[in-house]
PDB file of C-alpha atoms in Angstrom:
ATOM      1  CA  MET A   1      -6.163 -19.988  -2.611  1.00  0.00           C
ATOM      2  CA  LEU A   2      -3.437 -22.502  -1.836  1.00  0.00           C
ATOM      3  CA  ILE A   3      -0.558 -22.978  -4.247  1.00  0.00           C
ATOM      4  CA  ALA A   4       0.733 -26.478  -4.987  1.00  0.00           C
ATOM      5  CA  GLY A   5       4.296 -27.050  -3.838  1.00  0.00           C
ATOM      6  CA  ALA A   6       4.370 -24.150  -1.367  1.00  0.00           C
ATOM      7  CA  THR A   7       4.962 -24.517   2.379  1.00  0.00           C
ATOM      8  CA  TYR A   8       2.393 -22.919   4.665  1.00  0.00           C
ATOM      9  CA  THR A   9       1.946 -22.169   8.348  1.00  0.00           C
ATOM     10  CA  ARG A  10      -1.370 -21.457  10.059  1.00  0.00           C
ATOM     11  CA  ASP A  11      -1.805 -19.336  13.149  1.00  0.00           C
ATOM     12  CA  ALA A  12      -3.973 -21.364  15.553  1.00  0.00           C
ATOM     13  CA  GLN A  13      -5.626 -18.328  17.155  1.00  0.00           C
ATOM     14  CA  SER A  14      -6.450 -16.175  14.138  1.00  0.00           C
ATOM     15  CA  GLY A  15      -6.550 -18.903  11.488  1.00  0.00           C
ATOM     16  CA  THR A  16      -4.343 -16.778   9.239  1.00  0.00           C
ATOM     17  CA  VAL A  17      -2.424 -18.821   6.674  1.00  0.00           C
ATOM     18  CA  THR A  18       1.052 -17.563   5.785  1.00  0.00           C
ATOM     19  CA  VAL A  19       3.221 -18.744   2.901  1.00  0.00           C
ATOM     20  CA  LEU A  20       6.633 -19.770   4.243  1.00  0.00           C
ATOM     21  CA  ASP A  21       8.288 -21.126   1.142  1.00  0.00           C
ATOM     22  CA  LEU A  22       7.242 -20.674  -2.460  1.00  0.00           C
ATOM     23  CA  LYS A  23       9.334 -23.157  -4.425  1.00  0.00           C
ATOM     24  CA  ARG A  24       7.406 -24.217  -7.472  1.00  0.00           C
ATOM     25  CA  PRO A  25       8.880 -25.669 -10.638  1.00  0.00           C
ATOM     26  CA  ASP A  26       6.103 -23.985 -12.629  1.00  0.00           C
ATOM     27  CA  ALA A  27       6.509 -20.604 -10.927  1.00  0.00           C
ATOM     28  CA  PHE A  28       9.183 -19.539 -13.407  1.00  0.00           C
ATOM     29  CA  ILE A  29       7.803 -19.178 -16.909  1.00  0.00           C
ATOM     30  CA  PRO A  30      10.638 -18.611 -19.383  1.00  0.00           C
ATOM     31  CA  GLU A  31      10.293 -15.881 -21.954  1.00  0.00           C
ATOM     32  CA  PRO A  32       9.361 -17.198 -25.397  1.00  0.00           C
ATOM     33  CA  GLU A  33      12.328 -17.356 -27.722  1.00  0.00           C
ATOM     34  CA  VAL A  34      12.449 -14.348 -30.002  1.00  0.00           C
ATOM     35  CA  SER A  35      12.269 -15.431 -33.609  1.00  0.00           C
ATOM     36  CA  ARG A  36      15.158 -14.248 -35.726  1.00  0.00           C
ATOM     37  CA  ASP A  37      14.802 -11.510 -38.263  1.00  0.00           C
ATOM     38  CA  PRO A  38      13.682 -13.177 -41.523  1.00  0.00           C
ATOM     39  CA  TRP A  39      15.645 -10.601 -43.546  1.00  0.00           C
ATOM     40  CA  ALA A  40      18.837 -11.425 -41.661  1.00  0.00           C
ATOM     41  CA  GLU A  41      18.242 -15.131 -42.293  1.00  0.00           C
ATOM     42  CA  ALA A  42      17.678 -14.473 -46.000  1.00  0.00           C
ATOM     43  CA  LEU A  43      20.906 -12.468 -46.224  1.00  0.00           C
ATOM     44  CA  GLU A  44      22.864 -15.178 -44.392  1.00  0.00           C
ATOM     45  CA  GLY A  45      21.520 -17.776 -46.818  1.00  0.00           C
ATOM     46  CA  ALA A  46      22.574 -15.649 -49.796  1.00  0.00           C
ATOM     47  CA  GLU A  47      26.214 -15.484 -48.735  1.00  0.00           C
TER      48      GLU A  47
END
């Protein structure tokens, strides 16, 4: 399977495809933001 945005090379004799460069903007998936503790928010609001 080929990956969009990657750079490939193919060996002419064997036909093997090798990934040279894997720079994809969608390759990094950020961690979802952790929601704050609702009790801590309630205590902050009570101050």
